[in-house]
PDB file of C-alpha atoms in Angstrom:
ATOM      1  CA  UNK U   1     -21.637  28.932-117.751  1.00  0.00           C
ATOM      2  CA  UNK U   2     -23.528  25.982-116.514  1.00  0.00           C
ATOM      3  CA  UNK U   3     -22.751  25.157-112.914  1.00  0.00           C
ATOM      4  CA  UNK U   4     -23.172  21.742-111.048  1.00  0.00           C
ATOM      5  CA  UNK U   5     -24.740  22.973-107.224  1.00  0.00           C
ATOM      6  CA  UNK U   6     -25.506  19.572-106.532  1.00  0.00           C
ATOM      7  CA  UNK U   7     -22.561  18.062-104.558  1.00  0.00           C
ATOM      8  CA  UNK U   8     -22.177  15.242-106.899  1.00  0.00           C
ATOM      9  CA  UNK U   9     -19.423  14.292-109.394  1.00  0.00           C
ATOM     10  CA  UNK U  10     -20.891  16.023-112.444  1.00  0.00           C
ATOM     11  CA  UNK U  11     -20.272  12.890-115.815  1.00  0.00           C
ATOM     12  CA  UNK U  12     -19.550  14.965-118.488  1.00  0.00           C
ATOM     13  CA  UNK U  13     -20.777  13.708-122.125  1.00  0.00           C
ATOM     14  CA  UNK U  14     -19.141  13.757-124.818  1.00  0.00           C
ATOM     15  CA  UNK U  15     -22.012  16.278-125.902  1.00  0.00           C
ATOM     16  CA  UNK U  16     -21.296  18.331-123.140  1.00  0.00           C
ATOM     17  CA  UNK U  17     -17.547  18.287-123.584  1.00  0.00           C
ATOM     18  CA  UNK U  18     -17.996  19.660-126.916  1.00  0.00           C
ATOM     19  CA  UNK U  19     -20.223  22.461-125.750  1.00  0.00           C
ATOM     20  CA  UNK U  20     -17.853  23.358-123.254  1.00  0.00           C
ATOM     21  CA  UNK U  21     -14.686  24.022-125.664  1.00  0.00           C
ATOM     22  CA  UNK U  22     -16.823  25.687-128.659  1.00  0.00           C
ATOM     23  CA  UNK U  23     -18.468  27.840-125.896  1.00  0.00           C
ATOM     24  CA  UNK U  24     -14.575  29.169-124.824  1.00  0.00           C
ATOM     25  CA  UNK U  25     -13.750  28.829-128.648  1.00  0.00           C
ATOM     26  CA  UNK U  26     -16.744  31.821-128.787  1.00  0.00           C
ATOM     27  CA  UNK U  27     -15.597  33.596-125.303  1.00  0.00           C
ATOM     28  CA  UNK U  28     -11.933  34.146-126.807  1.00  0.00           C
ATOM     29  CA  UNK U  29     -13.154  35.256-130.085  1.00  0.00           C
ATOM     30  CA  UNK U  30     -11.368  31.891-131.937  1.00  0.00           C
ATOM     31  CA  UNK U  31     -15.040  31.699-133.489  1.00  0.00           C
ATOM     32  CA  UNK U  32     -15.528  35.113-134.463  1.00  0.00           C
ATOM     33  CA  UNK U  33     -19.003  36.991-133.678  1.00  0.00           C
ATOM     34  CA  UNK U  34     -21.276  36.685-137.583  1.00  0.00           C
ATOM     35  CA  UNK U  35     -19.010  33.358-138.103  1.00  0.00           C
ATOM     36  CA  UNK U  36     -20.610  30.778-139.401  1.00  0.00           C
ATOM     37  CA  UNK U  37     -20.084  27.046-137.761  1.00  0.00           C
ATOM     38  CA  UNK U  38     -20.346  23.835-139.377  1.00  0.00           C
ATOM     39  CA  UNK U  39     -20.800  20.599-137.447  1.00  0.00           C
ATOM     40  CA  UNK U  40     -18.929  18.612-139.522  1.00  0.00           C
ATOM     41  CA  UNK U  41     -15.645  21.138-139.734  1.00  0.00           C
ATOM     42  CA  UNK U  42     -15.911  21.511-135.909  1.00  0.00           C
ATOM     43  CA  UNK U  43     -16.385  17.890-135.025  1.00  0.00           C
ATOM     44  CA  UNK U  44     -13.303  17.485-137.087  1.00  0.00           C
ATOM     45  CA  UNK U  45     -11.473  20.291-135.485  1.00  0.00           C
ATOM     46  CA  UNK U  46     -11.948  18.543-131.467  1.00  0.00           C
ATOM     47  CA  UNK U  47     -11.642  14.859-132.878  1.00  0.00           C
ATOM     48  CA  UNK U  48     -15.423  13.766-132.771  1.00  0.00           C
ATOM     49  CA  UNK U  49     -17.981  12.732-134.656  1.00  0.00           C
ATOM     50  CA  UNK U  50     -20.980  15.290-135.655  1.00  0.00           C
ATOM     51  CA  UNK U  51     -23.649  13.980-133.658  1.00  0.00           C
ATOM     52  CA  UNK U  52     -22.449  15.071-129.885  1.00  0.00           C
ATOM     53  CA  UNK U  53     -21.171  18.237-131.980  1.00  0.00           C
ATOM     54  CA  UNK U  54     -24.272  19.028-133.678  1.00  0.00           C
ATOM     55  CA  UNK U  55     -26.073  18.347-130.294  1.00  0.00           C
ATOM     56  CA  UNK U  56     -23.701  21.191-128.301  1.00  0.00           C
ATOM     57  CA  UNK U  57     -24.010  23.974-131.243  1.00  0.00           C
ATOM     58  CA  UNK U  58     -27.957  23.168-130.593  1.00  0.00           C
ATOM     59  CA  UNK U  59     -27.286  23.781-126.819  1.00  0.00           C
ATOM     60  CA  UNK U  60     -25.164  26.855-127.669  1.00  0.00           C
ATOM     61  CA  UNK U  61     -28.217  28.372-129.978  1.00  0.00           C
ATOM     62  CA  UNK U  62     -30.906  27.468-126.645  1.00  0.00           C
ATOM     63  CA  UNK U  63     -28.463  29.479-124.620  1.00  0.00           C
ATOM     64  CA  UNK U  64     -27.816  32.782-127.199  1.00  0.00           C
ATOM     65  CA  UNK U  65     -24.473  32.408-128.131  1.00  0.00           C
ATOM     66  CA  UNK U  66     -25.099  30.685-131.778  1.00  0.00           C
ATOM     67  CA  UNK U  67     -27.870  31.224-134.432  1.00  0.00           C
ATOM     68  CA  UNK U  68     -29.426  27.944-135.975  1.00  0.00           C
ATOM     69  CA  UNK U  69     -29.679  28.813-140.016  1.00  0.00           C
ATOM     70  CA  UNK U  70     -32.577  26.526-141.644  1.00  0.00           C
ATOM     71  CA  UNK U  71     -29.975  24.506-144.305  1.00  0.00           C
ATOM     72  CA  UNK U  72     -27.434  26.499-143.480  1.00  0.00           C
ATOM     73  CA  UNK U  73     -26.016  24.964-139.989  1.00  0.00           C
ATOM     74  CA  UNK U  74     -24.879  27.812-136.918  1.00  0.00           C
ATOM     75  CA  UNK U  75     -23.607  31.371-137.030  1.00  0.00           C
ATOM     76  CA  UNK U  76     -21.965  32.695-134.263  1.00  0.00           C
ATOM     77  CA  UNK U  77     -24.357  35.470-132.486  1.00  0.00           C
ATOM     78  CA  UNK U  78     -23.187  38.816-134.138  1.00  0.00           C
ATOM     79  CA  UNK U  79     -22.135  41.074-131.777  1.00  0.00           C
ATOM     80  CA  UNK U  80     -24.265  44.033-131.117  1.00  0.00           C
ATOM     81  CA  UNK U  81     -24.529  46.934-128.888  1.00  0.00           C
ATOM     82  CA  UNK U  82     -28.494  46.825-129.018  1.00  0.00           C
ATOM     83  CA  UNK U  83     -28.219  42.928-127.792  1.00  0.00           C
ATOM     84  CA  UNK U  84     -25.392  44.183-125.524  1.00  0.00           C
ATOM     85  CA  UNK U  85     -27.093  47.089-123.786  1.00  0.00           C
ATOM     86  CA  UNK U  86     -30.796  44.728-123.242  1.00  0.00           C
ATOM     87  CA  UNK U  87     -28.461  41.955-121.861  1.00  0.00           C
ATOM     88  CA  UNK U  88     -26.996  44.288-118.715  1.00  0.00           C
ATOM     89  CA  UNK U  89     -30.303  46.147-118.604  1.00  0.00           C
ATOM     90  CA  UNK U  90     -31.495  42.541-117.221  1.00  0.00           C
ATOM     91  CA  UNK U  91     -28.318  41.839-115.485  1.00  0.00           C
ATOM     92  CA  UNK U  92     -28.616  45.075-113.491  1.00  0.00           C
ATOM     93  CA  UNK U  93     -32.424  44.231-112.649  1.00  0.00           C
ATOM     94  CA  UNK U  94     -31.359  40.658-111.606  1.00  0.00           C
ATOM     95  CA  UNK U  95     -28.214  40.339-110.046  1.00  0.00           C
ATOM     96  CA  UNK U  96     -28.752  42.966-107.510  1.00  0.00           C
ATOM     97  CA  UNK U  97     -32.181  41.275-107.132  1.00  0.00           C
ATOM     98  CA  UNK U  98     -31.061  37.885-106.473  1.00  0.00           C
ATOM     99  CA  UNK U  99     -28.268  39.274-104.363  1.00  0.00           C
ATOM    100  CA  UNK U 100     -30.808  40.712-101.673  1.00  0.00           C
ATOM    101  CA  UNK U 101     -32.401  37.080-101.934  1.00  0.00           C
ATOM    102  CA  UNK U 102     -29.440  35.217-101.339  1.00  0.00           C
ATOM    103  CA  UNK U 103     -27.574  37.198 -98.540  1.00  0.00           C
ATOM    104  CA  UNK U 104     -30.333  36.228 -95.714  1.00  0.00           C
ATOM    105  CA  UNK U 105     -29.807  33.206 -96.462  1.00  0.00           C
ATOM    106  CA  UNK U 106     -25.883  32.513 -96.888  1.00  0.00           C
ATOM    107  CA  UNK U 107     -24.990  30.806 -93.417  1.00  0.00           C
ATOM    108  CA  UNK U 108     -21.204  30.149 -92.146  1.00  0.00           C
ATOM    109  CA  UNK U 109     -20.443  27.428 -94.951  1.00  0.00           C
ATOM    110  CA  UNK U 110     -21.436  29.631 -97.598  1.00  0.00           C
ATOM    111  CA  UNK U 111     -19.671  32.552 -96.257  1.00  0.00           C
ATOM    112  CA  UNK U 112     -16.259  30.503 -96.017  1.00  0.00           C
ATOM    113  CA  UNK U 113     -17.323  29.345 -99.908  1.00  0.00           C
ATOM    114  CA  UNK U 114     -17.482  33.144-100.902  1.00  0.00           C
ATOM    115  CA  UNK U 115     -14.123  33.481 -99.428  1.00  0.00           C
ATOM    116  CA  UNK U 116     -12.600  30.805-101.196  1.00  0.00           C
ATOM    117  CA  UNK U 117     -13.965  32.139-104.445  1.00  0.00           C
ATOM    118  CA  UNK U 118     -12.825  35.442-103.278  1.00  0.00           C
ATOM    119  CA  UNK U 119      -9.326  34.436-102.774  1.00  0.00           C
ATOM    120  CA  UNK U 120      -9.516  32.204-106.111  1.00  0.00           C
ATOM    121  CA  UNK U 121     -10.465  35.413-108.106  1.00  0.00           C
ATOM    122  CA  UNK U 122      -7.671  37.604-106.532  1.00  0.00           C
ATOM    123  CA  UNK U 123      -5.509  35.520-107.718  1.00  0.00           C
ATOM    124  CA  UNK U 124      -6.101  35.469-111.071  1.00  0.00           C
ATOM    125  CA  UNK U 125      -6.641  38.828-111.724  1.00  0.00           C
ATOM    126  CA  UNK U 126      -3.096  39.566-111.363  1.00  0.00           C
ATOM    127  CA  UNK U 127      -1.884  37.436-114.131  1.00  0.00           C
ATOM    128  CA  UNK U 128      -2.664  37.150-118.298  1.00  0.00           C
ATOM    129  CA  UNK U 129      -4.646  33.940-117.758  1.00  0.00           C
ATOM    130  CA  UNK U 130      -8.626  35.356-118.906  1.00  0.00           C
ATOM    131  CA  UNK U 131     -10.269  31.790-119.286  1.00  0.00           C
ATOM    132  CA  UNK U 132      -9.038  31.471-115.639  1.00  0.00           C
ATOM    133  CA  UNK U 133      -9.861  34.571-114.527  1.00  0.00           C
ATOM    134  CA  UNK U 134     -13.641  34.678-116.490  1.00  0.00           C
ATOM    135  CA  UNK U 135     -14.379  30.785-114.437  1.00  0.00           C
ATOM    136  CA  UNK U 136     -13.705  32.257-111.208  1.00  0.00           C
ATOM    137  CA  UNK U 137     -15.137  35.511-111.263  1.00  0.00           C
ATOM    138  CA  UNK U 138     -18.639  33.579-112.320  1.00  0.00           C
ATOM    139  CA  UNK U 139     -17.620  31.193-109.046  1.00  0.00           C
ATOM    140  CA  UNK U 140     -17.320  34.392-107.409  1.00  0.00           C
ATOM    141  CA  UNK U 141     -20.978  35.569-108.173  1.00  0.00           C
ATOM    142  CA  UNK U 142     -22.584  32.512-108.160  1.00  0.00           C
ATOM    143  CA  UNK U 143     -21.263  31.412-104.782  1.00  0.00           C
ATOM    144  CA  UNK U 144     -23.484  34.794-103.791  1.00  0.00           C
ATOM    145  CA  UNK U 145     -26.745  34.241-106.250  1.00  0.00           C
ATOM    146  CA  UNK U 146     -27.160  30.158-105.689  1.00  0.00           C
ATOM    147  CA  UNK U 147     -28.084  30.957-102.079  1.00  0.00           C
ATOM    148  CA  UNK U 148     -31.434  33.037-103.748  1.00  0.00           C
ATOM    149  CA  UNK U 149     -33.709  30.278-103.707  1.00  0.00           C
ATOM    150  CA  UNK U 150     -34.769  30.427-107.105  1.00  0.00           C
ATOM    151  CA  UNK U 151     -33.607  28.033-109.942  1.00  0.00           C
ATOM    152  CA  UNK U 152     -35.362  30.046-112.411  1.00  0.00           C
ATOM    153  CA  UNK U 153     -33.555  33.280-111.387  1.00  0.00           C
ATOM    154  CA  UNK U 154     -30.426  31.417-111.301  1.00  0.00           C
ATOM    155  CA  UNK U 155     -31.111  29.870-115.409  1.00  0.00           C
ATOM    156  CA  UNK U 156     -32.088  33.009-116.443  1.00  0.00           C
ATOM    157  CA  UNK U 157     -28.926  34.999-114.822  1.00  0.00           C
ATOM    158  CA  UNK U 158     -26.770  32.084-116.274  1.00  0.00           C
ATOM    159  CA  UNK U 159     -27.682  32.737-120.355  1.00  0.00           C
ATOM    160  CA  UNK U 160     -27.747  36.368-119.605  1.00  0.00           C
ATOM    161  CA  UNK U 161     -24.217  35.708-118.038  1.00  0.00           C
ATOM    162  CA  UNK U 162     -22.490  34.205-120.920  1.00  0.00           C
ATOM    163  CA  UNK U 163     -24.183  36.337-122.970  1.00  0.00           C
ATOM    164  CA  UNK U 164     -22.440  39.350-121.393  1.00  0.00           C
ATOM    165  CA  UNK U 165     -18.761  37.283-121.123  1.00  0.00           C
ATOM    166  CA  UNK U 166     -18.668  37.334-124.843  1.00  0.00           C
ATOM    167  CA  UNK U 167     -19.184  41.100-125.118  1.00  0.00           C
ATOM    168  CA  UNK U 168     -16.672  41.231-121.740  1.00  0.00           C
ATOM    169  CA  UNK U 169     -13.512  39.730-123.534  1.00  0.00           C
ATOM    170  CA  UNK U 170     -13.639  42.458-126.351  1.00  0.00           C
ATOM    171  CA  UNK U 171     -12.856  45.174-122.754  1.00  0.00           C
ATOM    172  CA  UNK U 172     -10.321  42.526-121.276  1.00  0.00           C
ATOM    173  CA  UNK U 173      -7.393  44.849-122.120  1.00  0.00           C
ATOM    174  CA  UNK U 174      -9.549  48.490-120.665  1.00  0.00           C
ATOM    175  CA  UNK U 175     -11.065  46.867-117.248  1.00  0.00           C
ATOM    176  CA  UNK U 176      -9.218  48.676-115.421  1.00  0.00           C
ATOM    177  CA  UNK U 177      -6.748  47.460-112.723  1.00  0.00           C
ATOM    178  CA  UNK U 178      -6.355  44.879-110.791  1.00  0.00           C
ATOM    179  CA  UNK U 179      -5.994  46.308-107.544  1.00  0.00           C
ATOM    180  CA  UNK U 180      -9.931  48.547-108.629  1.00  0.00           C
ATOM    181  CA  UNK U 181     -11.527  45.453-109.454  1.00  0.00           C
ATOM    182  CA  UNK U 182     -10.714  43.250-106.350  1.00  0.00           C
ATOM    183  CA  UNK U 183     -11.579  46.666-104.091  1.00  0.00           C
ATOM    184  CA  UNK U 184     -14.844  45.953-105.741  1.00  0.00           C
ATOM    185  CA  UNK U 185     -15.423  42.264-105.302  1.00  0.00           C
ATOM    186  CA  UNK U 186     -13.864  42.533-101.726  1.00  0.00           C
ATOM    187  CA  UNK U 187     -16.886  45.486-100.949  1.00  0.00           C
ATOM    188  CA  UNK U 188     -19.384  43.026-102.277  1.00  0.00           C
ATOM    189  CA  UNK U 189     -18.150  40.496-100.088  1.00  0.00           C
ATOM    190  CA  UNK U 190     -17.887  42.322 -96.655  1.00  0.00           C
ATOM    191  CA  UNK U 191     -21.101  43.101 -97.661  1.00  0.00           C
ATOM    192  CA  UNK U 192     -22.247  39.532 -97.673  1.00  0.00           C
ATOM    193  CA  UNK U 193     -20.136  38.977 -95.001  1.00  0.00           C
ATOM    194  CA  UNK U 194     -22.054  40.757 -92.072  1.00  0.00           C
ATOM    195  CA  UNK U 195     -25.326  40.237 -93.511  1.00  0.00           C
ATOM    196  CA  UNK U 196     -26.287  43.857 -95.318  1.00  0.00           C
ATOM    197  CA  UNK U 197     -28.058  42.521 -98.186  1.00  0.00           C
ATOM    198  CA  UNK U 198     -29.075  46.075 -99.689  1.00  0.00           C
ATOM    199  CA  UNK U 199     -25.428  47.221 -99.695  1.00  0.00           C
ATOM    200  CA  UNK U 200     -23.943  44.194-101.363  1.00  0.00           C
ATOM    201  CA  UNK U 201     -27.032  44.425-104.142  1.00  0.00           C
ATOM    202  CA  UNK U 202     -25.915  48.341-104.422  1.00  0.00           C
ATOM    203  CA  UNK U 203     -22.456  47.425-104.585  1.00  0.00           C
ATOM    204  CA  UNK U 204     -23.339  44.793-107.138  1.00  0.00           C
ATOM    205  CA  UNK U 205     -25.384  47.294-109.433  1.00  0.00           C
ATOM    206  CA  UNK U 206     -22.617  49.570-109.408  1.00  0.00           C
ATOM    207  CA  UNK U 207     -20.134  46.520-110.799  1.00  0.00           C
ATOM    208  CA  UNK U 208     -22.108  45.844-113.433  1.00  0.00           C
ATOM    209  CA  UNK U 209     -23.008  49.508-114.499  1.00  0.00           C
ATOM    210  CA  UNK U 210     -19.190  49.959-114.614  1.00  0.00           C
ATOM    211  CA  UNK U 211     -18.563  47.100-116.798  1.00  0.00           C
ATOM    212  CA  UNK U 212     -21.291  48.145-118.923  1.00  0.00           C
ATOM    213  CA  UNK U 213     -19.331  51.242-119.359  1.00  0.00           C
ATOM    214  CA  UNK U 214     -16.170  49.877-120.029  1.00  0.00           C
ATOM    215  CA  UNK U 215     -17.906  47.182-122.652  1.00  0.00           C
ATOM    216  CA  UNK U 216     -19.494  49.868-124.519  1.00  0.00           C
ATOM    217  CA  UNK U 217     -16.256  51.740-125.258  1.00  0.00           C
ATOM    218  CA  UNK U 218     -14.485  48.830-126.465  1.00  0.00           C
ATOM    219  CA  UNK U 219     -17.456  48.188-128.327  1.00  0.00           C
ATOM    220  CA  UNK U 220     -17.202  51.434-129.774  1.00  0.00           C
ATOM    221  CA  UNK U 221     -13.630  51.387-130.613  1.00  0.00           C
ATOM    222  CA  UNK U 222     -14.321  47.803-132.628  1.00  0.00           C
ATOM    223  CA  UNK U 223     -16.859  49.590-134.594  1.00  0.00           C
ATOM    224  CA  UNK U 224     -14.296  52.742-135.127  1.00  0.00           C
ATOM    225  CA  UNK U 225     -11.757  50.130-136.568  1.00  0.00           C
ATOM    226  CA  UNK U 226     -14.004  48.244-138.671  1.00  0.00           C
ATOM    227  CA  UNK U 227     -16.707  50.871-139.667  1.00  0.00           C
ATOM    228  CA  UNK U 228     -18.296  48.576-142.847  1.00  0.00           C
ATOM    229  CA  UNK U 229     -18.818  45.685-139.935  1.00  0.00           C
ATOM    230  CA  UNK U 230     -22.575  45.481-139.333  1.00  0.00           C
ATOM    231  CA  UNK U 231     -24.265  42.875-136.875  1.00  0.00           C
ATOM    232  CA  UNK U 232     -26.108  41.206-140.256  1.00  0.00           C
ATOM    233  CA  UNK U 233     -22.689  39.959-141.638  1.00  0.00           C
ATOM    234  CA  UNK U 234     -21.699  36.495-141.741  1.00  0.00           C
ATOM    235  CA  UNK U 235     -25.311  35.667-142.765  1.00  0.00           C
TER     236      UNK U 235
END
């Protein structure tokens, strides 16, 4: 999920609009993993014309989530447990990583951002509301990894990061409860909060190896339920 860090009113295009509601259209499973996506049906479908359509489902195939079929137009990225498990092998390399980065350098105002975040994401964990709850649990993170230093870290941890969300919303109804999961992101925080960068990275690991977990069993169930569904279909 791209995120504007630069203080100033962010114009979104018409381009960029598009992206943004075919990339939740993906996230809530609307466009179906091995679907296949024509420009023309979608730019219908939001009210535009193909070009700033065909221009986000390009965008969308840079960043992972679609395929780009020579004559064919877009699939929709099949999921897979193979592209699942190499996406949170890098996640749990990263995060942690740019969460030892960033901590040293998070002053007062950044703190009092995490906070806000914090408080943001506690909220919406205790309703139904998942689009809410998946935009502030990235604010959540990010507020922590955009203090790294790195803008190259911080591209590469956003594709892997929407990468994951897709695979996340399949385990939205086996995360666990609310009450675990902001016991978590409250550790992470007091973490940031006095400065121990090597216990908020551990803390951070141990997140994401838990939602890898929880991922791979609902994984597993889909497959269970739909045994003839393999990653090539929809080609």
């Amino acid at each position: 999920m791209p995120q504007n860090t630069s203080g100033r009113p962010k114009v979104v295009t018409l381009a960029g609009r598009a992206e943004q509601v075919l990339r939740e259209m993906i996230f809530a499973g609307e466009l179906a993993p091995g679907v296949r996506v024509s420009a023309d049906d979608a730019a219908e479908k939001l009210g535009m014309s193909p070009i700033p359509v065909r221009e986000a489902l390009r965008s969308l195939a840079s960043r992972g989530l679609v395929d780009a079929i020579p004559q064919r137009g877009f699939r929709v990225r099949p999921a897979d447990r193979d592209d699942f498990a190499e996406t949170y092998q890098l996640r749990t390399l990263l995060d942690p990583f740019a969460t030892r980065l960033a901590v040293p350098r998070m002053d007062a105002t950044a703190i009092a951002a995490m906070d806000q975040a914090l408080a943001a994401l506690e909220h919406t964990m205790l309703t139904d509301d998942v689009a809410s709850y998946d935009r502030d649990h990235h604010a959540f993170h990010f507020s922590i990894y955009d203090h790294g230093g790195s803008r190259w870290l911080l591209h590469v941890q956003g594709i892997l990061w929407e990468n994951s969300q897709r695979y996340q919303r399949l385990s939205a109804g086996i995360r666990g409860s609310a009450e675990q999961r902001v016991a978590e992101h409250r550790a992470i925080a007091d973490a940031c909060r006095v400065g121990d960068a090597d216990a908020a990275a551990t803390l951070v690991y141990e997140h994401l190896d838990r939602t890898r977990v929880v991922v791979f069993a609902a994984l597993d169930a889909e497959q269970e339920a739909a045994p003839g569904l393999t990653a090539e279909e929809g080609r």
